[in-house]
Amino acid sequence: MSSHVVIAPDKFKGSLTAPEVAARVAAGLRRVHPEVLLMTMPVADGGDGTVDAAVAAGFTRRRAVVSGPTGEPVTASYAIRDETAVVELAEASGLRVLPGGVPAPLTASSHGTGELIAAAVADGARQVVLGLGGSACTDGGAGMAAALGARLLDSQGRDLPPGGAALRDLDAVDTSALTDRLRGVTVVVAGDVDSPLLGPDGAARVFAPQKGAGPDQVEILEAGLTRLDAVVRRDLGLVMAGLPGAGAAGGVGFGAMTFLSARMEPGIAYLLDLLGFDARLDGARLVVTGEGSLDAQSLRGKAPVGVAQAARRAGVPVVAVSGRRALSDEQLRAAGFARAYALTDLEPDPGRCMEDAGPLLERLAEEIGRTVLAEPLSRREPTC
């Protein structure tokens, strides 16, 4: 076989990172077809694993000690190549770096994300690609902005303490120092959340409960974000709260657009282009992608669907692997998948699937090798 297989999965959340998924799929395929050239390219849609995907595609990993979501120091990574840096909010301000995993919905801050952006700029970045997802905070990006030089002040002219609850006391915003610091730097937000900042579909009411907020705390955070929007309108003349993506990552999408003049891009499509995915498709006979759960959320711009759409444009068939599958054959075909395989096809117990995800995934890959690679998939009627 002269053509190659591209292995481009996202993570299996809670079980395997995207590079681990790619390695397991490659191991299974090699056992059945050792002669086939395999190209592994882990992907991400802007959430957890975005820096890992950039590093796998040739970016260089850098580390910096920054403030975690509750102020404790954490060692966070970003990726850089030439003058482009990939910064992942989850590295500095994510749920995964909360001390002891204990949520702090009212006081968690995005300050460390701003510090990570500052480190990338100091490292020579003139374009920062900011991946949003997995956030522990609901502070509207206030902490991120403060770390880059903005001042968010109360009625006594004092800097606000960290967290979304404190925004209720916001009286004035001064971004002059931040503007100077980021002069000549462009920021792109790569994400898959299109929520506004406020209201029933906004950052507090939809996402804050996932960060440990109870009903009363949700209303406190909503009030804080509402005040932030009002002061930004008055002091900066910017109306951003209703834009798609403003509610991403606890309102950090709003903060990025407001304070960093960021533009929003669909996460997976932008990142695939940045990482050079189309070049990997040239001459490919098959793409294998996947994520932990193929479900309705996958259809809203998640990584595997973005991979499938790019591959379909190039005329390369795509199969998906996942921990579980909650989409019909028709939905999968419409999304661009020729076939789909799930760990639950082999092991019906979800707990065992998560515990044994690696070996089970290799078995699925062997099945793909025995069936899908037995003959060119494009010559057969796609089935799921």
mmCIF file of C-alpha atoms in Angstrom:
data_model
loop_
_atom_site.group_PDB
_atom_site.id
_atom_site.type_symbol
_atom_site.label_atom_id
_atom_site.label_comp_id
_atom_site.label_asym_id
_atom_site.label_seq_id
_atom_site.Cartn_x
_atom_site.Cartn_y
_atom_site.Cartn_z
ATOM 1 C CA MET A 1 0.000 0.000 0.000
ATOM 2 C CA SER A 2 1.587 3.271 -1.086
ATOM 3 C CA SER A 3 -0.780 5.821 0.465
ATOM 4 C CA HIS A 4 -0.790 6.722 4.133
ATOM 5 C CA VAL A 5 -3.247 6.908 7.022
ATOM 6 C CA VAL A 6 -3.635 10.107 9.031
ATOM 7 C CA ILE A 7 -4.475 9.588 12.719
ATOM 8 C CA ALA A 8 -5.934 12.849 14.056
ATOM 9 C CA PRO A 9 -7.922 12.315 17.266
ATOM 10 C CA ASP A 10 -8.866 14.579 20.152
ATOM 11 C CA LYS A 11 -8.508 13.365 23.746
ATOM 12 C CA PHE A 12 -10.704 10.768 25.443
ATOM 13 C CA LYS A 13 -11.476 12.972 28.425
ATOM 14 C CA GLY A 14 -10.700 11.282 31.716
ATOM 15 C CA SER A 15 -8.854 8.414 30.038
ATOM 16 C CA LEU A 16 -6.316 9.331 27.358
ATOM 17 C CA THR A 17 -4.734 12.492 26.002
ATOM 18 C CA ALA A 18 -4.937 13.094 22.267
ATOM 19 C CA PRO A 19 -1.288 12.010 21.740
ATOM 20 C CA GLU A 20 -2.027 8.834 23.725
ATOM 21 C CA VAL A 21 -5.117 8.127 21.620
ATOM 22 C CA ALA A 22 -3.087 8.603 18.438
ATOM 23 C CA ALA A 23 -0.352 6.279 19.716
ATOM 24 C CA ARG A 24 -2.835 3.540 20.631
ATOM 25 C CA VAL A 25 -4.590 3.729 17.262
ATOM 26 C CA ALA A 26 -1.228 3.592 15.510
ATOM 27 C CA ALA A 27 -0.175 0.547 17.547
ATOM 28 C CA GLY A 28 -3.324 -1.353 16.622
ATOM 29 C CA LEU A 29 -3.092 -0.512 12.931
ATOM 30 C CA ARG A 30 0.590 -1.493 12.773
ATOM 31 C CA ARG A 31 -0.131 -4.949 14.113
ATOM 32 C CA VAL A 32 -2.461 -5.621 11.197
ATOM 33 C CA HIS A 33 -0.760 -3.554 8.480
ATOM 34 C CA PRO A 34 2.889 -2.939 9.362
ATOM 35 C CA GLU A 35 3.529 -1.812 5.788
ATOM 36 C CA VAL A 36 1.185 1.208 5.919
ATOM 37 C CA LEU A 37 2.710 4.620 6.564
ATOM 38 C CA LEU A 38 1.002 6.269 9.532
ATOM 39 C CA MET A 39 0.987 10.004 10.226
ATOM 40 C CA THR A 40 -0.130 10.951 13.731
ATOM 41 C CA MET A 41 -1.485 14.432 14.345
ATOM 42 C CA PRO A 42 -3.334 14.871 17.645
ATOM 43 C CA VAL A 43 -5.859 17.701 17.423
ATOM 44 C CA ALA A 44 -7.893 19.931 19.723
ATOM 45 C CA ASP A 45 -10.695 22.448 19.340
ATOM 46 C CA GLY A 46 -9.294 25.117 21.647
ATOM 47 C CA GLY A 47 -9.965 23.369 24.952
ATOM 48 C CA ASP A 48 -7.804 21.020 26.983
ATOM 49 C CA GLY A 49 -4.977 19.607 24.900
ATOM 50 C CA THR A 50 -4.578 22.518 22.492
ATOM 51 C CA VAL A 51 -0.961 23.158 23.476
ATOM 52 C CA ASP A 52 -0.189 19.428 23.211
ATOM 53 C CA ALA A 53 -1.636 19.402 19.687
ATOM 54 C CA ALA A 54 0.488 22.388 18.690
ATOM 55 C CA VAL A 55 3.637 20.754 20.082
ATOM 56 C CA ALA A 56 2.859 17.532 18.201
ATOM 57 C CA ALA A 57 2.583 19.613 15.016
ATOM 58 C CA GLY A 58 6.027 21.139 15.443
ATOM 59 C CA PHE A 59 5.628 24.031 17.856
ATOM 60 C CA THR A 60 8.069 24.304 20.765
ATOM 61 C CA ARG A 61 6.761 23.916 24.298
ATOM 62 C CA ARG A 62 7.629 26.644 26.776
ATOM 63 C CA ARG A 63 6.823 26.669 30.488
ATOM 64 C CA ALA A 64 6.130 29.538 32.855
ATOM 65 C CA VAL A 65 5.158 29.757 36.512
ATOM 66 C CA VAL A 66 1.930 31.770 36.732
ATOM 67 C CA SER A 67 -0.971 32.314 39.117
ATOM 68 C CA GLY A 68 -3.458 29.485 39.235
ATOM 69 C CA PRO A 69 -7.212 30.098 39.385
ATOM 70 C CA THR A 70 -7.100 30.678 43.151
ATOM 71 C CA GLY A 71 -3.779 32.491 43.195
ATOM 72 C CA GLU A 72 -1.431 29.601 43.946
ATOM 73 C CA PRO A 73 1.559 29.266 41.589
ATOM 74 C CA VAL A 74 1.236 26.689 38.819
ATOM 75 C CA THR A 75 3.621 25.680 36.052
ATOM 76 C CA ALA A 76 1.799 26.171 32.774
ATOM 77 C CA SER A 77 2.771 25.528 29.153
ATOM 78 C CA TYR A 78 2.339 27.437 25.951
ATOM 79 C CA ALA A 79 3.602 26.588 22.467
ATOM 80 C CA ILE A 80 5.476 28.841 20.081
ATOM 81 C CA ARG A 81 6.713 28.674 16.495
ATOM 82 C CA ASP A 82 8.249 31.678 14.773
ATOM 83 C CA GLU A 83 6.083 34.596 15.972
ATOM 84 C CA THR A 84 2.919 32.589 16.696
ATOM 85 C CA ALA A 85 2.123 31.311 20.185
ATOM 86 C CA VAL A 86 -0.659 28.974 21.270
ATOM 87 C CA VAL A 87 -1.908 29.706 24.783
ATOM 88 C CA GLU A 88 -4.402 27.437 26.503
ATOM 89 C CA LEU A 89 -6.523 28.931 29.268
ATOM 90 C CA ALA A 90 -6.944 25.538 30.927
ATOM 91 C CA GLU A 91 -3.195 25.396 31.572
ATOM 92 C CA ALA A 92 -3.314 28.395 33.917
ATOM 93 C CA SER A 93 -6.939 29.015 34.863
ATOM 94 C CA GLY A 94 -8.591 25.650 34.377
ATOM 95 C CA LEU A 95 -10.544 23.285 36.543
ATOM 96 C CA ARG A 96 -7.733 20.773 36.271
ATOM 97 C CA VAL A 97 -5.291 23.052 38.172
ATOM 98 C CA LEU A 98 -7.598 23.893 41.077
ATOM 99 C CA PRO A 99 -5.820 22.988 44.339
ATOM 100 C CA GLY A 100 -7.217 19.642 45.389
ATOM 101 C CA GLY A 101 -9.849 19.963 42.695
ATOM 102 C CA VAL A 102 -11.905 22.179 45.030
ATOM 103 C CA PRO A 103 -13.943 24.731 43.051
ATOM 104 C CA ALA A 104 -13.943 28.438 43.879
ATOM 105 C CA PRO A 105 -16.731 29.793 41.666
ATOM 106 C CA LEU A 106 -16.902 33.306 43.166
ATOM 107 C CA THR A 107 -13.186 34.037 43.485
ATOM 108 C CA ALA A 108 -11.440 32.002 40.762
ATOM 109 C CA SER A 109 -9.601 34.255 38.332
ATOM 110 C CA SER A 110 -8.214 34.229 34.799
ATOM 111 C CA HIS A 111 -5.162 36.206 35.961
ATOM 112 C CA GLY A 112 -2.742 33.366 35.161
ATOM 113 C CA THR A 113 -3.955 33.254 31.562
ATOM 114 C CA GLY A 114 -2.966 36.895 31.198
ATOM 115 C CA GLU A 115 0.436 36.086 32.696
ATOM 116 C CA LEU A 116 0.847 33.254 30.199
ATOM 117 C CA ILE A 117 0.011 35.610 27.307
ATOM 118 C CA ALA A 118 2.562 38.082 28.675
ATOM 119 C CA ALA A 119 5.207 35.331 28.780
ATOM 120 C CA ALA A 120 4.494 34.405 25.163
ATOM 121 C CA VAL A 121 4.746 38.041 24.052
ATOM 122 C CA ALA A 122 8.026 38.416 25.939
ATOM 123 C CA ASP A 123 9.188 35.296 24.079
ATOM 124 C CA GLY A 124 8.674 37.051 20.752
ATOM 125 C CA ALA A 125 5.071 36.176 19.858
ATOM 126 C CA ARG A 126 3.273 38.700 17.699
ATOM 127 C CA GLN A 127 0.220 36.506 17.176
ATOM 128 C CA VAL A 128 -1.356 34.768 20.149
ATOM 129 C CA VAL A 129 -3.884 31.998 19.537
ATOM 130 C CA LEU A 130 -5.907 31.673 22.725
ATOM 131 C CA GLY A 131 -7.698 28.390 23.330
ATOM 132 C CA LEU A 132 -10.692 28.629 25.652
ATOM 133 C CA GLY A 133 -12.177 25.694 27.504
ATOM 134 C CA GLY A 134 -12.034 23.958 30.849
ATOM 135 C CA SER A 135 -12.168 27.250 32.748
ATOM 136 C CA ALA A 136 -12.463 27.356 36.547
ATOM 137 C CA CYS A 137 -13.464 31.031 36.624
ATOM 138 C CA THR A 138 -16.417 33.236 35.732
ATOM 139 C CA ASP A 139 -14.698 36.614 35.824
ATOM 140 C CA GLY A 140 -15.348 37.919 32.317
ATOM 141 C CA GLY A 141 -11.628 37.913 31.589
ATOM 142 C CA ALA A 142 -11.058 40.631 34.202
ATOM 143 C CA GLY A 143 -8.152 38.781 35.784
ATOM 144 C CA MET A 144 -6.527 38.182 32.406
ATOM 145 C CA ALA A 145 -6.840 41.873 31.559
ATOM 146 C CA ALA A 146 -5.427 42.944 34.940
ATOM 147 C CA ALA A 147 -2.393 40.690 34.467
ATOM 148 C CA LEU A 148 -1.683 42.502 31.196
ATOM 149 C CA GLY A 149 -1.912 45.975 32.701
ATOM 150 C CA ALA A 150 -5.598 46.909 32.771
ATOM 151 C CA ARG A 151 -6.970 48.416 35.959
ATOM 152 C CA LEU A 152 -10.432 47.498 37.202
ATOM 153 C CA LEU A 153 -11.294 49.841 40.051
ATOM 154 C CA ASP A 154 -13.974 50.206 42.709
ATOM 155 C CA SER A 155 -15.571 53.517 43.717
ATOM 156 C CA GLN A 156 -12.609 54.274 46.024
ATOM 157 C CA GLY A 157 -10.111 53.863 43.180
ATOM 158 C CA ARG A 158 -8.845 50.527 44.503
ATOM 159 C CA ASP A 159 -8.070 47.517 42.321
ATOM 160 C CA LEU A 160 -10.776 44.882 42.584
ATOM 161 C CA PRO A 161 -9.933 41.580 44.235
ATOM 162 C CA PRO A 162 -9.950 38.518 41.955
ATOM 163 C CA GLY A 163 -13.035 36.643 40.855
ATOM 164 C CA GLY A 164 -16.416 37.204 39.307
ATOM 165 C CA ALA A 165 -18.213 38.160 42.506
ATOM 166 C CA ALA A 166 -16.000 41.229 42.977
ATOM 167 C CA LEU A 167 -17.140 42.629 39.631
ATOM 168 C CA ARG A 168 -20.345 43.815 41.299
ATOM 169 C CA ASP A 169 -18.230 46.613 42.819
ATOM 170 C CA LEU A 170 -16.611 47.661 39.552
ATOM 171 C CA ASP A 171 -16.713 51.431 39.048
ATOM 172 C CA ALA A 172 -14.137 52.174 36.349
ATOM 173 C CA VAL A 173 -11.868 50.517 33.778
ATOM 174 C CA ASP A 174 -8.530 51.855 32.542
ATOM 175 C CA THR A 175 -6.849 49.943 29.696
ATOM 176 C CA SER A 176 -4.116 52.430 28.717
ATOM 177 C CA ALA A 177 -1.220 50.347 30.072
ATOM 178 C CA LEU A 178 -2.592 47.157 28.530
ATOM 179 C CA THR A 179 -2.924 48.796 25.126
ATOM 180 C CA ASP A 180 0.711 49.868 25.214
ATOM 181 C CA ARG A 181 1.869 46.421 26.317
ATOM 182 C CA LEU A 182 0.099 44.607 23.488
ATOM 183 C CA ARG A 183 0.851 47.090 20.732
ATOM 184 C CA GLY A 184 1.669 45.151 17.574
ATOM 185 C CA VAL A 185 0.255 41.883 18.953
ATOM 186 C CA THR A 186 -2.843 40.252 17.457
ATOM 187 C CA VAL A 187 -4.964 37.828 19.445
ATOM 188 C CA VAL A 188 -7.185 35.121 17.960
ATOM 189 C CA VAL A 189 -9.616 33.197 20.155
ATOM 190 C CA ALA A 190 -10.085 29.619 18.983
ATOM 191 C CA GLY A 191 -13.156 28.097 20.596
ATOM 192 C CA ASP A 192 -16.356 26.203 19.993
ATOM 193 C CA VAL A 193 -18.686 28.017 22.429
ATOM 194 C CA ASP A 194 -20.995 30.560 20.817
ATOM 195 C CA SER A 195 -22.826 31.690 23.958
ATOM 196 C CA PRO A 196 -23.316 35.375 24.820
ATOM 197 C CA LEU A 197 -21.985 36.819 28.063
ATOM 198 C CA LEU A 198 -25.297 37.355 29.841
ATOM 199 C CA GLY A 199 -28.766 35.888 30.194
ATOM 200 C CA PRO A 200 -30.187 32.369 30.212
ATOM 201 C CA ASP A 201 -27.645 31.171 27.637
ATOM 202 C CA GLY A 202 -24.735 33.093 29.093
ATOM 203 C CA ALA A 203 -21.543 32.406 30.999
ATOM 204 C CA ALA A 204 -22.965 32.368 34.528
ATOM 205 C CA ARG A 205 -26.282 30.606 34.091
ATOM 206 C CA VAL A 206 -25.085 27.890 31.720
ATOM 207 C CA PHE A 207 -21.494 27.242 32.728
ATOM 208 C CA ALA A 208 -20.959 28.436 36.315
ATOM 209 C CA PRO A 209 -22.801 25.412 37.798
ATOM 210 C CA GLN A 210 -20.185 23.223 36.080
ATOM 211 C CA LYS A 211 -17.578 25.152 38.084
ATOM 212 C CA GLY A 212 -19.244 24.523 41.432
ATOM 213 C CA ALA A 213 -21.641 27.478 41.623
ATOM 214 C CA GLY A 214 -24.962 27.002 43.386
ATOM 215 C CA PRO A 215 -28.104 28.922 42.368
ATOM 216 C CA ASP A 216 -27.407 31.944 44.588
ATOM 217 C CA GLN A 217 -23.789 32.074 43.430
ATOM 218 C CA VAL A 218 -24.911 31.954 39.805
ATOM 219 C CA GLU A 219 -26.955 35.104 40.381
ATOM 220 C CA ILE A 220 -23.997 36.831 42.062
ATOM 221 C CA LEU A 221 -21.813 36.005 39.063
ATOM 222 C CA GLU A 222 -24.502 37.154 36.631
ATOM 223 C CA ALA A 223 -24.702 40.473 38.490
ATOM 224 C CA GLY A 224 -20.922 40.850 38.327
ATOM 225 C CA LEU A 225 -20.777 40.183 34.586
ATOM 226 C CA THR A 226 -23.693 42.550 34.024
ATOM 227 C CA ARG A 227 -21.794 45.294 35.856
ATOM 228 C CA LEU A 228 -18.642 44.563 33.859
ATOM 229 C CA ASP A 229 -20.568 44.935 30.616
ATOM 230 C CA ALA A 230 -22.140 48.226 31.766
ATOM 231 C CA VAL A 231 -18.792 49.786 32.743
ATOM 232 C CA VAL A 232 -17.117 48.604 29.535
ATOM 233 C CA ARG A 233 -19.908 50.196 27.508
ATOM 234 C CA ARG A 234 -19.549 53.473 29.399
ATOM 235 C CA ASP A 235 -15.760 53.707 29.699
ATOM 236 C CA LEU A 236 -14.578 52.000 26.523
ATOM 237 C CA GLY A 237 -17.579 52.470 24.254
ATOM 238 C CA LEU A 238 -17.620 48.769 23.398
ATOM 239 C CA VAL A 239 -20.758 46.630 23.083
ATOM 240 C CA MET A 240 -19.551 43.021 23.163
ATOM 241 C CA ALA A 241 -21.739 41.061 25.572
ATOM 242 C CA GLY A 242 -24.187 39.809 22.963
ATOM 243 C CA LEU A 243 -21.577 38.586 20.490
ATOM 244 C CA PRO A 244 -21.235 34.837 19.897
ATOM 245 C CA GLY A 245 -18.411 33.500 22.036
ATOM 246 C CA ALA A 246 -18.538 36.286 24.631
ATOM 247 C CA GLY A 247 -19.694 33.741 27.210
ATOM 248 C CA ALA A 248 -16.876 31.279 26.520
ATOM 249 C CA ALA A 249 -14.707 30.250 29.471
ATOM 250 C CA GLY A 250 -16.676 32.162 32.070
ATOM 251 C CA GLY A 251 -16.729 35.283 29.948
ATOM 252 C CA VAL A 252 -13.038 35.232 29.029
ATOM 253 C CA GLY A 253 -14.256 35.368 25.421
ATOM 254 C CA PHE A 254 -15.822 38.738 26.264
ATOM 255 C CA GLY A 255 -12.639 39.855 27.993
ATOM 256 C CA ALA A 256 -10.480 38.838 25.041
ATOM 257 C CA MET A 257 -12.638 40.721 22.545
ATOM 258 C CA THR A 258 -12.979 43.744 24.818
ATOM 259 C CA PHE A 259 -9.523 44.144 26.309
ATOM 260 C CA LEU A 260 -7.295 42.352 23.770
ATOM 261 C CA SER A 261 -9.198 43.292 20.568
ATOM 262 C CA ALA A 262 -9.311 39.580 19.801
ATOM 263 C CA ARG A 263 -11.201 38.112 16.903
ATOM 264 C CA MET A 264 -13.183 34.901 17.370
ATOM 265 C CA GLU A 265 -12.556 31.918 15.129
ATOM 266 C CA PRO A 266 -14.174 28.450 15.114
ATOM 267 C CA GLY A 267 -11.715 26.476 17.191
ATOM 268 C CA ILE A 268 -11.125 23.285 15.271
ATOM 269 C CA ALA A 269 -11.216 24.795 11.766
ATOM 270 C CA TYR A 270 -8.751 27.521 12.710
ATOM 271 C CA LEU A 271 -6.419 25.180 14.564
ATOM 272 C CA LEU A 272 -6.393 22.581 11.770
ATOM 273 C CA ASP A 273 -5.318 25.329 9.387
ATOM 274 C CA LEU A 274 -2.707 26.640 11.828
ATOM 275 C CA LEU A 275 -1.276 23.160 12.368
ATOM 276 C CA GLY A 276 -1.130 22.313 8.652
ATOM 277 C CA PHE A 277 -3.701 19.523 8.565
ATOM 278 C CA ASP A 278 -4.522 19.868 4.861
ATOM 279 C CA ALA A 279 -0.939 19.064 3.922
ATOM 280 C CA ARG A 280 -1.219 15.737 5.775
ATOM 281 C CA LEU A 281 -4.240 14.818 3.655
ATOM 282 C CA ASP A 282 -2.365 14.957 0.369
ATOM 283 C CA GLY A 283 -2.204 11.350 -0.862
ATOM 284 C CA ALA A 284 -3.915 9.901 2.232
ATOM 285 C CA ARG A 285 -6.196 6.895 1.847
ATOM 286 C CA LEU A 286 -7.874 7.213 5.258
ATOM 287 C CA VAL A 287 -8.223 9.498 8.277
ATOM 288 C CA VAL A 288 -8.927 8.144 11.765
ATOM 289 C CA THR A 289 -10.257 10.691 14.242
ATOM 290 C CA GLY A 290 -12.314 10.564 17.410
ATOM 291 C CA GLU A 291 -12.988 11.719 20.963
ATOM 292 C CA GLY A 292 -14.307 10.293 24.201
ATOM 293 C CA SER A 293 -17.990 10.666 23.347
ATOM 294 C CA LEU A 294 -19.486 11.066 19.892
ATOM 295 C CA ASP A 295 -22.762 12.796 20.710
ATOM 296 C CA ALA A 296 -24.868 15.843 19.923
ATOM 297 C CA GLN A 297 -22.155 18.140 21.289
ATOM 298 C CA SER A 298 -19.744 16.701 18.719
ATOM 299 C CA LEU A 299 -21.909 18.139 15.962
ATOM 300 C CA ARG A 300 -21.475 21.681 17.340
ATOM 301 C CA GLY A 301 -17.956 22.217 16.092
ATOM 302 C CA LYS A 302 -16.018 19.638 18.084
ATOM 303 C CA ALA A 303 -12.682 18.374 16.813
ATOM 304 C CA PRO A 304 -13.693 15.084 15.116
ATOM 305 C CA VAL A 305 -16.387 16.750 13.018
ATOM 306 C CA GLY A 306 -13.959 19.484 11.990
ATOM 307 C CA VAL A 307 -11.468 16.802 10.957
ATOM 308 C CA ALA A 308 -14.166 14.947 9.021
ATOM 309 C CA GLN A 309 -15.242 18.080 7.178
ATOM 310 C CA ALA A 310 -11.676 18.941 6.189
ATOM 311 C CA ALA A 311 -11.023 15.396 5.016
ATOM 312 C CA ARG A 312 -14.250 15.274 3.053
ATOM 313 C CA ARG A 313 -13.244 18.448 1.177
ATOM 314 C CA ALA A 314 -10.017 16.671 0.253
ATOM 315 C CA GLY A 315 -11.868 13.527 -0.817
ATOM 316 C CA VAL A 316 -10.371 11.350 1.918
ATOM 317 C CA PRO A 317 -12.692 8.984 3.825
ATOM 318 C CA VAL A 318 -12.866 9.244 7.624
ATOM 319 C CA VAL A 319 -13.628 6.771 10.375
ATOM 320 C CA ALA A 320 -14.178 7.701 13.999
ATOM 321 C CA VAL A 321 -13.216 6.005 17.243
ATOM 322 C CA SER A 322 -14.773 6.958 20.566
ATOM 323 C CA GLY A 323 -15.449 5.760 24.049
ATOM 324 C CA ARG A 324 -19.169 5.846 23.442
ATOM 325 C CA ARG A 325 -21.352 6.681 20.494
ATOM 326 C CA ALA A 326 -24.679 8.476 20.842
ATOM 327 C CA LEU A 327 -25.249 9.452 17.214
ATOM 328 C CA SER A 328 -27.286 7.615 14.610
ATOM 329 C CA ASP A 329 -25.825 6.264 11.397
ATOM 330 C CA GLU A 330 -27.585 9.070 9.536
ATOM 331 C CA GLN A 331 -26.106 11.752 11.799
ATOM 332 C CA LEU A 332 -22.638 10.282 11.414
ATOM 333 C CA ARG A 333 -22.885 10.109 7.642
ATOM 334 C CA ALA A 334 -24.166 13.690 7.484
ATOM 335 C CA ALA A 335 -21.194 14.798 9.583
ATOM 336 C CA GLY A 336 -18.795 13.161 7.147
ATOM 337 C CA PHE A 337 -17.930 9.848 8.828
ATOM 338 C CA ALA A 338 -17.841 6.672 6.760
ATOM 339 C CA ARG A 339 -17.798 4.434 9.851
ATOM 340 C CA ALA A 340 -17.706 4.783 13.614
ATOM 341 C CA TYR A 341 -16.331 2.463 16.281
ATOM 342 C CA ALA A 342 -16.809 2.754 20.050
ATOM 343 C CA LEU A 343 -15.095 1.121 23.005
ATOM 344 C CA THR A 344 -18.545 0.181 24.277
ATOM 345 C CA ASP A 345 -18.852 -2.094 21.230
ATOM 346 C CA LEU A 346 -16.191 -4.223 22.928
ATOM 347 C CA GLU A 347 -16.898 -3.544 26.606
ATOM 348 C CA PRO A 348 -20.414 -2.453 27.626
ATOM 349 C CA ASP A 349 -19.352 -1.335 31.113
ATOM 350 C CA PRO A 350 -18.455 2.405 30.853
ATOM 351 C CA GLY A 351 -16.216 2.198 33.899
ATOM 352 C CA ARG A 352 -14.180 -0.606 32.384
ATOM 353 C CA CYS A 353 -14.016 1.320 29.113
ATOM 354 C CA MET A 354 -12.421 4.274 30.866
ATOM 355 C CA GLU A 355 -10.080 2.100 32.894
ATOM 356 C CA ASP A 356 -8.968 -0.021 29.945
ATOM 357 C CA ALA A 357 -9.322 2.617 27.233
ATOM 358 C CA GLY A 358 -5.824 2.101 25.811
ATOM 359 C CA PRO A 359 -5.938 -1.657 25.181
ATOM 360 C CA LEU A 360 -9.545 -1.473 23.973
ATOM 361 C CA LEU A 361 -8.647 1.291 21.558
ATOM 362 C CA GLU A 362 -5.853 -0.810 20.108
ATOM 363 C CA ARG A 363 -8.373 -3.601 19.536
ATOM 364 C CA LEU A 364 -10.670 -1.187 17.700
ATOM 365 C CA ALA A 365 -7.744 -0.065 15.570
ATOM 366 C CA GLU A 366 -6.962 -3.679 14.705
ATOM 367 C CA GLU A 367 -10.577 -4.068 13.571
ATOM 368 C CA ILE A 368 -10.234 -0.957 11.416
ATOM 369 C CA GLY A 369 -7.090 -2.456 9.920
ATOM 370 C CA ARG A 370 -8.797 -5.777 9.155
ATOM 371 C CA THR A 371 -11.927 -4.241 7.642
ATOM 372 C CA VAL A 372 -11.559 -0.644 6.517
ATOM 373 C CA LEU A 373 -8.019 -1.042 5.187
ATOM 374 C CA ALA A 374 -8.822 -4.343 3.486
ATOM 375 C CA GLU A 375 -9.786 -2.356 0.392
ATOM 376 C CA PRO A 376 -10.085 1.346 -0.438
ATOM 377 C CA LEU A 377 -13.010 2.636 1.608
ATOM 378 C CA SER A 378 -13.930 5.196 -1.038
ATOM 379 C CA ARG A 379 -14.934 2.330 -3.357
ATOM 380 C CA ARG A 380 -17.581 1.100 -0.952
ATOM 381 C CA GLU A 381 -20.859 2.561 0.159
ATOM 382 C CA PRO A 382 -20.195 4.334 3.496
ATOM 383 C CA THR A 383 -21.705 2.554 6.475
ATOM 384 C CA CYS A 384 -21.566 3.247 10.178
#
